[in-house]
Coordinates of C-alpha atoms in Angstrom, one line a residue:
X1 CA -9.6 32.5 -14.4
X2 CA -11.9 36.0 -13.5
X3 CA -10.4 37.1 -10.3
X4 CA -12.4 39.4 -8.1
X5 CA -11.2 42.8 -9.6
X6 CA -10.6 44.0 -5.5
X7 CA -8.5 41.4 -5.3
X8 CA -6.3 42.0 -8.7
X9 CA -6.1 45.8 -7.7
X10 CA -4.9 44.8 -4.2
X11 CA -2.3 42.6 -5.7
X12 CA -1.3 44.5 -8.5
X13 CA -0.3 47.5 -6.4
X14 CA 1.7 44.8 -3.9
X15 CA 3.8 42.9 -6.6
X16 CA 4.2 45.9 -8.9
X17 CA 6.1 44.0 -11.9
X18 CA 5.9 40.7 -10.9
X19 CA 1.9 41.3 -11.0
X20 CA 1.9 39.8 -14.8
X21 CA 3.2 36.9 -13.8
X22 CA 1.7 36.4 -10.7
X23 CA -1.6 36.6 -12.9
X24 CA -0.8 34.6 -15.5
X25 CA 0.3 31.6 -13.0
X26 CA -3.5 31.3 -12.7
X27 CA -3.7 30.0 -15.9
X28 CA -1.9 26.8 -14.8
X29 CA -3.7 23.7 -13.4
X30 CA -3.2 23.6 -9.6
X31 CA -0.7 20.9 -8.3
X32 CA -1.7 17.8 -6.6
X33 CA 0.2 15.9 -3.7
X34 CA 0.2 13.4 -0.9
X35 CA 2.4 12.8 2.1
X36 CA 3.8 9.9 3.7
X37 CA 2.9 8.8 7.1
X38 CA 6.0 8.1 8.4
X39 CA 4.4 6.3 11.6
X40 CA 4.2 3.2 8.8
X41 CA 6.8 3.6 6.3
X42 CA 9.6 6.8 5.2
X43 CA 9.6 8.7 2.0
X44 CA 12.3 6.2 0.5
X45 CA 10.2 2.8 1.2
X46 CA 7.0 4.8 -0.2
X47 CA 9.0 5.5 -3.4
X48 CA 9.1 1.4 -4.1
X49 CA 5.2 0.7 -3.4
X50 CA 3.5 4.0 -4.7
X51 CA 0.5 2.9 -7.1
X52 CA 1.6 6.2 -9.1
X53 CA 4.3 7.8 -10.6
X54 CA 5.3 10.3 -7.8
X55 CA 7.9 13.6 -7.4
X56 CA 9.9 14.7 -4.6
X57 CA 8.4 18.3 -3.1
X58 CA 11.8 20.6 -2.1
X59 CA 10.2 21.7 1.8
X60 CA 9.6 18.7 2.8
X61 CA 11.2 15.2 3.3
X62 CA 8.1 12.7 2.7
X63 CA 5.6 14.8 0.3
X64 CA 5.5 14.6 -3.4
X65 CA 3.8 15.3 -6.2
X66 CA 1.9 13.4 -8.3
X67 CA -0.5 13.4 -11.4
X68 CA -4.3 14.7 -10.8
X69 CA -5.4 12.1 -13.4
X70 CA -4.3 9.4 -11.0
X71 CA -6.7 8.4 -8.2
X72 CA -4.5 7.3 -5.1
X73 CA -7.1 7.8 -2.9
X74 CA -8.7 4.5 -4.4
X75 CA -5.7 2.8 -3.5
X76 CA -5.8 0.2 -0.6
X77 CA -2.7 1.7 0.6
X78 CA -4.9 5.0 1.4
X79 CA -6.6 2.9 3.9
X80 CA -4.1 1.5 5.6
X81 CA -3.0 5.2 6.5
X82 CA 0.0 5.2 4.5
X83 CA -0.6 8.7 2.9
X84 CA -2.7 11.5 2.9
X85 CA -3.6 13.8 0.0
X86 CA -2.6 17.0 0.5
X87 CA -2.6 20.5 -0.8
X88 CA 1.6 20.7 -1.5
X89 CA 2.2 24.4 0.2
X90 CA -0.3 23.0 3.2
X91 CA 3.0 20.9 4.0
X92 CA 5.5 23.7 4.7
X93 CA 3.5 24.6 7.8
X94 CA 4.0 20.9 10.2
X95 CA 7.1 20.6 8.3
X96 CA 8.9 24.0 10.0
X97 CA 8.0 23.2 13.4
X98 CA 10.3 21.2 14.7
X99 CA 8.9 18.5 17.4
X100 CA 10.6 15.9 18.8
X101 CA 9.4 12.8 20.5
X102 CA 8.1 13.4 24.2
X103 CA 6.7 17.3 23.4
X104 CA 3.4 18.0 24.2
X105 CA 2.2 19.6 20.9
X106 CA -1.2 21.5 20.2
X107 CA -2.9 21.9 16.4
X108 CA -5.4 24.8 17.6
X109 CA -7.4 24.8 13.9
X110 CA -6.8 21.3 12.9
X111 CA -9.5 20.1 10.8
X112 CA -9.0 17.8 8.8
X113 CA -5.9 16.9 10.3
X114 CA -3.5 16.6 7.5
X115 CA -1.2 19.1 10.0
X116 CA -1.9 17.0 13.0
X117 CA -1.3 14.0 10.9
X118 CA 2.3 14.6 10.4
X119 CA 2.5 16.5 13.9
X120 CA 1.7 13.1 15.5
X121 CA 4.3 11.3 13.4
X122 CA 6.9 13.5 14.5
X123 CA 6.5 12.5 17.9
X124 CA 6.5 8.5 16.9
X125 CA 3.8 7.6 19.8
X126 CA 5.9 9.7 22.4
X127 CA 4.3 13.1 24.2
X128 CA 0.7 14.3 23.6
X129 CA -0.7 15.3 20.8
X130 CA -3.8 17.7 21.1
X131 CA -6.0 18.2 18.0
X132 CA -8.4 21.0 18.2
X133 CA -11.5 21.5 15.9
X134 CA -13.9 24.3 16.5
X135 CA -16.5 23.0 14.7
X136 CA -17.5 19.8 16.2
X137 CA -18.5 18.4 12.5
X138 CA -15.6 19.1 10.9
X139 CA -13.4 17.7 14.5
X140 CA -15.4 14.5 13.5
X141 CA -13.0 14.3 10.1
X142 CA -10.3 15.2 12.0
X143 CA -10.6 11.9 14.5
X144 CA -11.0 10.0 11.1
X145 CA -7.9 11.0 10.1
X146 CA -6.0 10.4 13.3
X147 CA -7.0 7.1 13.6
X148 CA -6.7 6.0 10.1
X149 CA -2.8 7.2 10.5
X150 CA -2.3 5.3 14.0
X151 CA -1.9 8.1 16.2
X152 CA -1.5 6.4 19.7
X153 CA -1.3 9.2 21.7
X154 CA -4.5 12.3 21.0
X155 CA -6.4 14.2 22.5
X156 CA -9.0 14.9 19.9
X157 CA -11.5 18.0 21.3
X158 CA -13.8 20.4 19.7
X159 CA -13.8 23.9 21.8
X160 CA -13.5 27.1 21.4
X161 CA -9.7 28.4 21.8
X162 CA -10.5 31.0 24.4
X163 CA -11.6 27.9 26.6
X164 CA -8.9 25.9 26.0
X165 CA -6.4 28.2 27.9
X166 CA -8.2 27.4 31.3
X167 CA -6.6 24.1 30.6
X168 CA -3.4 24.8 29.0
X169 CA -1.9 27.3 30.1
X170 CA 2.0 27.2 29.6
X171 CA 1.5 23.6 28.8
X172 CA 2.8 22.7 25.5
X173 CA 6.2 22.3 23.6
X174 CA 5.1 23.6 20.3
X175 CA 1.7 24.8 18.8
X176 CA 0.8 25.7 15.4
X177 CA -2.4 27.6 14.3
X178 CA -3.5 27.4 10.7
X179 CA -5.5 30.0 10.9
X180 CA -9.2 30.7 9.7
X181 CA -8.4 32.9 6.7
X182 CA -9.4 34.5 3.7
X183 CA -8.2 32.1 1.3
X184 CA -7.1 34.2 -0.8
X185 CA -4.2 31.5 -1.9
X186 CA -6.4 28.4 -2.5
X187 CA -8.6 30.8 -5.3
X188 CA -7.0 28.5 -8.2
X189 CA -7.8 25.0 -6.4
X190 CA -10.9 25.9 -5.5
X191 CA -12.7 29.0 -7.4
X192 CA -15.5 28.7 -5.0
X193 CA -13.7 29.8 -1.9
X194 CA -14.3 33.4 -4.3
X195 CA -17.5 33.7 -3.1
X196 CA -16.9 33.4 0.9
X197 CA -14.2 36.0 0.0
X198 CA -16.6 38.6 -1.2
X199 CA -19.0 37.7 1.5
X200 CA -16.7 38.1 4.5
X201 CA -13.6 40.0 3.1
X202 CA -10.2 39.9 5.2
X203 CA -11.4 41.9 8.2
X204 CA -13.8 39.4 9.6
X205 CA -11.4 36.5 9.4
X206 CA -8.3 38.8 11.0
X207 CA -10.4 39.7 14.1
X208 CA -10.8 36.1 14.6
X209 CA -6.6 35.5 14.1
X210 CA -5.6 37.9 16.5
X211 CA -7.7 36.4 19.1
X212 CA -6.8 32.7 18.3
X213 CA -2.5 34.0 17.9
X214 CA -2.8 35.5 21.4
X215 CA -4.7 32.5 22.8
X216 CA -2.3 30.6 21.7
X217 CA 0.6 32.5 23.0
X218 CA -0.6 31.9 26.0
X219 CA -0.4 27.9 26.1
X220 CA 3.0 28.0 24.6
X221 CA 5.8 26.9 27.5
X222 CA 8.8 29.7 27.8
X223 CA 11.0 28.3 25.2
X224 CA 8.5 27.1 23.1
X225 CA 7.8 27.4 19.4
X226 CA 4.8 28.2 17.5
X227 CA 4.2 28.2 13.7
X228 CA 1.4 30.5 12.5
X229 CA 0.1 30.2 8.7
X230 CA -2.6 30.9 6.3
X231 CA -3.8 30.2 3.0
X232 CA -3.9 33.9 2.0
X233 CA -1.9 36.5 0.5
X234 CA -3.6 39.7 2.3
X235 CA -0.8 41.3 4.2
X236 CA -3.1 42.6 7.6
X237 CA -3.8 38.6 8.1
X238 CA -0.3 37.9 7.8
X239 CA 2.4 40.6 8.8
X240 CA -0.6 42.3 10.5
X241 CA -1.3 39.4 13.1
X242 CA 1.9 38.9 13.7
X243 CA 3.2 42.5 14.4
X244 CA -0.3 42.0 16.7
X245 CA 1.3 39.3 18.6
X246 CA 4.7 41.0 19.2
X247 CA 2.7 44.4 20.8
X248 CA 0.4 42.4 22.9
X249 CA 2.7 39.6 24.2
X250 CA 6.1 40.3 25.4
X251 CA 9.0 37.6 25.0
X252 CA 8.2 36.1 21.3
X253 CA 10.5 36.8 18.4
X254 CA 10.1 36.5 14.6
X255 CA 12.9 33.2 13.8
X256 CA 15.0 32.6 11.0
X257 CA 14.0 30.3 8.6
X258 CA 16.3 28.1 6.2
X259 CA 14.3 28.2 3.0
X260 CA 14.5 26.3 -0.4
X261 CA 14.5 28.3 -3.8
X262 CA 11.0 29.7 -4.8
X263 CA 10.1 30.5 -0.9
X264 CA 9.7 34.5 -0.7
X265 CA 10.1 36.8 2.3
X266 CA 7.9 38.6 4.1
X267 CA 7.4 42.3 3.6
X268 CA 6.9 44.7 6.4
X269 CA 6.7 47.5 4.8
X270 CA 3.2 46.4 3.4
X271 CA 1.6 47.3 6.9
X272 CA 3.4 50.2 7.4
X273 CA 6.2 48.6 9.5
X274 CA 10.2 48.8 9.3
X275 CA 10.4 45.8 11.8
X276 CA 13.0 43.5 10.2
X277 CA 12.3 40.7 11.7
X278 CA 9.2 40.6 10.1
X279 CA 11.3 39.3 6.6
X280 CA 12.0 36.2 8.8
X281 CA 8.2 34.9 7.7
X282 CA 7.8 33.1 4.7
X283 CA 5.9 33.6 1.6
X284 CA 4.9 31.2 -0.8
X285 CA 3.2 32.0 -4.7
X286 CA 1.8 30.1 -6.7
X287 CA 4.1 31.8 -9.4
X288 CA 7.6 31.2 -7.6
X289 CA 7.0 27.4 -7.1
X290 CA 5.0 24.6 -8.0
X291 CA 2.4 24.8 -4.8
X292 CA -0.4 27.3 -3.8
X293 CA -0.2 30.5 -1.9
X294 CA 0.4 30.6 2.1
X295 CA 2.3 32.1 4.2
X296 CA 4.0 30.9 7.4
X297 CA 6.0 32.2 10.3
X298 CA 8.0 30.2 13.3
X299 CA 7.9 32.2 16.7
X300 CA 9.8 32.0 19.9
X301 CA 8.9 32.1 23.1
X302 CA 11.3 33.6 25.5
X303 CA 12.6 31.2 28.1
X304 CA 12.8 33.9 30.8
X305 CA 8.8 34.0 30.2
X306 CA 6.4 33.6 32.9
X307 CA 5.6 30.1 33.5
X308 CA 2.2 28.3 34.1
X309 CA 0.6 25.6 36.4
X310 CA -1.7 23.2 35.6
X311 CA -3.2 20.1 37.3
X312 CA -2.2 16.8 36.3
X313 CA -4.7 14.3 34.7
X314 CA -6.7 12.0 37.5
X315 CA -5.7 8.5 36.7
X316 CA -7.7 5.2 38.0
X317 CA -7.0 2.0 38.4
X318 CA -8.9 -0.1 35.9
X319 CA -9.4 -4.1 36.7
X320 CA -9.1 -5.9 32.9
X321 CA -11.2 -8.6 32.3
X322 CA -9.3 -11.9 31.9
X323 CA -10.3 -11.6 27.9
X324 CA -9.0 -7.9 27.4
X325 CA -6.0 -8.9 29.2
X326 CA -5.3 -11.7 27.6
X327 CA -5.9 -9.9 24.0
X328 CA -3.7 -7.6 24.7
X329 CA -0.6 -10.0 26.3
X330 CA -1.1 -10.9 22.5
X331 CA 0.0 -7.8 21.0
X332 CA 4.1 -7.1 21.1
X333 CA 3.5 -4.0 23.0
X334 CA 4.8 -2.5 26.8
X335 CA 1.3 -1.2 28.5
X336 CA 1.1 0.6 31.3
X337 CA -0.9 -0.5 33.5
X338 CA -1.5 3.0 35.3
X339 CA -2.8 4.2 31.7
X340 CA -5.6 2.2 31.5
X341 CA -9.4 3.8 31.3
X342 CA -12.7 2.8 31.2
X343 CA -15.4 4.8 29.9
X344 CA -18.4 2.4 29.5
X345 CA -17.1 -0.2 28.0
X346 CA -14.4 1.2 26.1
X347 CA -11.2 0.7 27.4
X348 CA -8.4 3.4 26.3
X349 CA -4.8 3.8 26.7
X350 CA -3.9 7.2 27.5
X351 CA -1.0 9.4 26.6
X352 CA 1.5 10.3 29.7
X353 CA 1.4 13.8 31.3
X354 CA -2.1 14.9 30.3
X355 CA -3.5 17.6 32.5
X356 CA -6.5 17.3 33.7
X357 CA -9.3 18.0 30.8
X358 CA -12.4 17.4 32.8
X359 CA -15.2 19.2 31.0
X360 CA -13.5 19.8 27.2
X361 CA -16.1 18.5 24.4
X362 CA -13.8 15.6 23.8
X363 CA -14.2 13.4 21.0
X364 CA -11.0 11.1 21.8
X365 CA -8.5 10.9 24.3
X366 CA -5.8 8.2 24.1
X367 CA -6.1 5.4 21.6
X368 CA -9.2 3.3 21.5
X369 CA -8.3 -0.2 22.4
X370 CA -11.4 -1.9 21.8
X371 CA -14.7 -3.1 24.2
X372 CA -15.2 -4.7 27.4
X373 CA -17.8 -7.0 27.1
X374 CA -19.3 -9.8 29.1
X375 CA -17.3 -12.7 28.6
X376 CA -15.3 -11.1 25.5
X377 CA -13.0 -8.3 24.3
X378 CA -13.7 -6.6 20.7
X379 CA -10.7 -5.1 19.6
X380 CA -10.9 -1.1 17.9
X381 CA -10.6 -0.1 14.8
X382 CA -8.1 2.5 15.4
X383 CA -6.0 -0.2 17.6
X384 CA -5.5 -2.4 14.4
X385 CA -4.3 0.8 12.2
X386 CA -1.9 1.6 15.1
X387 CA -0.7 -1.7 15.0
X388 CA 2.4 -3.3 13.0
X389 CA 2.1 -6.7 11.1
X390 CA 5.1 -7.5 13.3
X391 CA 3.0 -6.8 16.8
X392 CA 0.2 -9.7 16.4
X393 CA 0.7 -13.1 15.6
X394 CA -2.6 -14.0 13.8
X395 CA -1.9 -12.5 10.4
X396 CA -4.1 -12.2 7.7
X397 CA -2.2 -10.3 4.7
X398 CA -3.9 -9.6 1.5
X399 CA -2.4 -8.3 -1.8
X400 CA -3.0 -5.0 -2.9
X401 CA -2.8 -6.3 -6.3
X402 CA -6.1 -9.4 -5.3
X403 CA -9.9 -8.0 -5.6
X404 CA -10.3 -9.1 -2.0
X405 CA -8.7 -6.3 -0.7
X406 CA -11.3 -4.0 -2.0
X407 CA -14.1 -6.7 -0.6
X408 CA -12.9 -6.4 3.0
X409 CA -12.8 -2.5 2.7
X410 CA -16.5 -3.1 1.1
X411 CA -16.8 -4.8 4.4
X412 CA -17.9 -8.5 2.0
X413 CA -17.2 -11.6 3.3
X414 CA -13.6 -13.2 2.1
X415 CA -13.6 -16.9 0.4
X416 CA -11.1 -18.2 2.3
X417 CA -11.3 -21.7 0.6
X418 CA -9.0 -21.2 -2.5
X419 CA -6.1 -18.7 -3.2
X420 CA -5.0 -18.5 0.2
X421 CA -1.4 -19.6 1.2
X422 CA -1.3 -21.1 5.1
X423 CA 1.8 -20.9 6.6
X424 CA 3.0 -22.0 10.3
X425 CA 5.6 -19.1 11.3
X426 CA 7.2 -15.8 10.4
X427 CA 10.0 -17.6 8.5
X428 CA 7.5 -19.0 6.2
X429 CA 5.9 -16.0 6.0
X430 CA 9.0 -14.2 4.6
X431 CA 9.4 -16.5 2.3
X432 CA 6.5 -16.5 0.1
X433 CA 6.3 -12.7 0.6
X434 CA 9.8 -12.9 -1.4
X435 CA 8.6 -15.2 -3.8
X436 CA 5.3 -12.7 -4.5
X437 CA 8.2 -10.0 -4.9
X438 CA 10.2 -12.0 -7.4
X439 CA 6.9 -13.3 -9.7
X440 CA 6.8 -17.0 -8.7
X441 CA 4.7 -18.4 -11.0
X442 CA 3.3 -20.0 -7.9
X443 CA 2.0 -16.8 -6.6
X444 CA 0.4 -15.0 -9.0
X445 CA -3.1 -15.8 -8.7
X446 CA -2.7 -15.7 -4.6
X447 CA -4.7 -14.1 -2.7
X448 CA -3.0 -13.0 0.5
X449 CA -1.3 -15.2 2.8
X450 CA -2.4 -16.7 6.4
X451 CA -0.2 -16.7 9.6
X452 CA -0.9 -19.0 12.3
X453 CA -3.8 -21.9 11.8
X454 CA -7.2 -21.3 12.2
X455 CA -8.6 -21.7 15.3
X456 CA -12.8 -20.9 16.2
X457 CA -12.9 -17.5 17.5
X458 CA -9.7 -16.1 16.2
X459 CA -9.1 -12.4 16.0
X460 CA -6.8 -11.9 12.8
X461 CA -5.4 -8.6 12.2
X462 CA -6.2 -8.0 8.1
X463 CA -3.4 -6.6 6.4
X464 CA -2.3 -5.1 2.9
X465 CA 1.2 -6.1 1.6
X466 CA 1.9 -6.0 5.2
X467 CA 0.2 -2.5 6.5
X468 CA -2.8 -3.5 8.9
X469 CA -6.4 -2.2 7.7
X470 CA -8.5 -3.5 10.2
X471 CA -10.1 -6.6 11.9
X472 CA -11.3 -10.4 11.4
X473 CA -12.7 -12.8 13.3
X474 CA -12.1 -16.4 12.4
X475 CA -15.2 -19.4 13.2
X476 CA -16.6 -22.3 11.9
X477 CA -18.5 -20.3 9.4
X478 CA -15.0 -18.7 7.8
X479 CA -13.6 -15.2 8.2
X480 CA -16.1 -13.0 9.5
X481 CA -15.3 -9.4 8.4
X482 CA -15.0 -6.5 11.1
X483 CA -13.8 -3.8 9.4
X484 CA -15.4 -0.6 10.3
X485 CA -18.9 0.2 9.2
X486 CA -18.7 3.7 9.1
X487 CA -15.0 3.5 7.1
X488 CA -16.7 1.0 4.6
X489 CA -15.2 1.6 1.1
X490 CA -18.0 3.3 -1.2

């Protein structure tokens, strides 16, 4: 691969002897992974169903490898949220910052979400989870992305960080910013990111770090943690913004980091420094391990720091129309009824302890339950991928391994006159699942299996070997598909 020669110059003087090999690691064809939503399923039960042969990546405990020849992507089990495909080094950074459930966690550059993905299923449902996007395109992937993985509990906004302050200040548990960067560590997956380099160099994109670090530092409660990371190997976007942070904010320290074999240290004396804590940071080459280069750093906030006020969100009471409330007595879940809103005729549930975010360009807050209309209730989308098999009773599961479950992501129409099995009751259910399992004869040229009869006007909750993709509406003239339009298999 021709590297920019700036860049090989710049490098070469850095790594010194390990330049050769550095070099020659670009040579190699770029790694390819997914991770495991572990709102649905762990690392271990992904490991039985994976449509492809699949490795274990050392920094993380549900992302792996697996073979660019194979397509997972075109696997039902992509649609059902089970995975996402992602860069393997682009784990480390939601992988060191350690949430638990209840924080209130921010992703300040979050597009496309793979970070807030994970972030989210940290926190199981529990806390807030705020997903920031400047770009208000690129925020409308991002909301994809949540929903498809059954977050139950965003904030999805598209605004500028220096706003978002006025909102948050002090507010959140942990933050991480994946910083706008040069890229300089993705030039081997993706040549073309050369070109932007040349056109902008690092300076422009570490003006635009330091702002976003200190913003940043500023929404972060006293005790708090904050991971910062890029894609890029240039030392004043890495070392350099964070030796910014520690002169402009007082109370934040570099942390330790346990680190698996192949993960470098950082290197202070390439900006001049002898602060030692600046080794702490991590650095990752494409030469050292099997992943692209980035670099990451977790930060401390000082619990003797100043702390913040904010004003809490302004809940309403919201009246539920007999047919939303009795949908929703359906589903095997605890609502609050003090977390109901109506906007229109979209009813959301929203996360507890919000501030108040009156006048943020908001794309989602809280999960999408469904519509409010005149003498019905249309269940969401991103309600039936939050969802469990085992929290509706009207179940209709289809194979992974049957064509229909690519013709309800096509959004078709489902023959549900042959190679359906009907059964009365979750026992049943079990059952014939174990038999599909096994290789009953019986079973091989099924379909998919139905819980609960059909009754006219039946909302069934469609399913893939038990992981819920979306929505169907039983009548007289059969099962009437409702998957999402706009999600619609191409």
């Amino acid at each position: 691969m021709a590297l920019p020669k700036k860049f090989e110059d710049r490098m070469k003087e850095l790594l010194g002897e390990e330049f050769n090999e550095f070099l020659h690691s670009y040579n190699d064809k770029y790694k390819t992974g997914l991770r495991v939503n572990r709102l649905k399923l762990t690392g271990e039960d992904f490991e039985t169903i994976s449509p492809c042969p699949i490795e274990p990546i050392p920094w993380t405990t549900n992302g792996f490898y697996y073979d660019g020849k194979n397509q997972p992507a075109k696997h039902p089990y992509y649609h059902a949220g089970l995975y996402y495909i992602q860069e393997p080094s682009a784990m480390l950074p939601a992988a060191l910052l350690q949430v638990e459930p209840g924080d209130k966690v921010l992703d300040v550059c979050a597009a496309p979400g793979g970070k807030s993905t994970e972030l989210a299923a940290k926190l199981g449902g529990t806390g807030v989870m705020v997903s920031n996007d400047i770009s208000n395109s690129r925020a409308k992937a991002l909301l994809k992305n949540i929903e498809l993985f059954g977050v139950t509990n965003p904030l999805v906004i598209s605004e500028d960080p220096a706003n978002l302050v006025k909102y948050f200040p002090g507010y959140f548990d942990k933050i991480l910013v994946d910083a706008p960067c040069s890229g300089e560590g993705m030039f081997r997956k993706d040549p073309a990111i050369m070109k932007n380099w040349e056109q902008y160099g690092v300076e422009y994109y570490n003006n635009l770090q330091k702002n976003i670090i200190l913003y940043a530092a500023d929404m972060l409660k006293p005790g708090g943690y904050m991971v910062y990371s890029t894609c890029t190997f240039a030392p004043e976007e890495n070392e350099g913004t964070i030796r910014y942070l520690l002169e402009n904010r007082e109370g934040f320290t570099v942390e330790p980091i346990e680190r698996v074999e192949g993960l470098g240290y950082g290197h202070p004396e390439w900006i001049g420094s002898d602060d030692e804590q600046l080794k702490n940071c991590i650095r990752v080459w494409p030469h050292k391990v099997e992943g692209e280069g980035h670099f990451v750093v977790l930060l401390k906030k000082s619990a003797d720091a100043e702390s913040s006020s904010y004003a809490g969100y302004p809940f309403k009471k919201v009246d539920l129309s007999a047919e939303a409330e009795d949908f929703l007595k359906q589903l095997d879940i605890d609502f609050d009824p003090d977390r109901f809103e109506l906007r229109d005729e979209r009813l959301y549930y929203l996360p507890e302890g919000l501030p108040n975010v009156k006048g943020l360009r908001i794309l989602r807050l809280g999960l999408y339950l469904g519509d409010m209309k005149k003498n019905r209730f249309e269940p969401s989308q991103a309600l039936a991928n939050a969802l469990k098999i085992s929290d509706y009773t009207n179940i209709l599961d289809i194979f992974s391994d049957s064509k229909d479950a690519v013709k309800y992501l096509k959004c078709e129409t489902l023959d549900m006159s042959e190679n359906y099995i009907t059964c009365k009751n979750r026992e049943e259910y079990d059952i014939l699942i174990a038999a599909k399992k096994a290789g009953k004869e019986d079973m091989k040229n099924c379909s998919g299996i139905l819980l609960e009869k059909k009754k006219k006007n039946t909302w069934f909750l469609v399913c893939v070997d038990g992981y819920p993709l979306g929505w169907a509406k039983y009548s007289n003239n059969g099962m009437k598909n409702k998957y999402l339009a706009g999600w619609r298999w191409m």
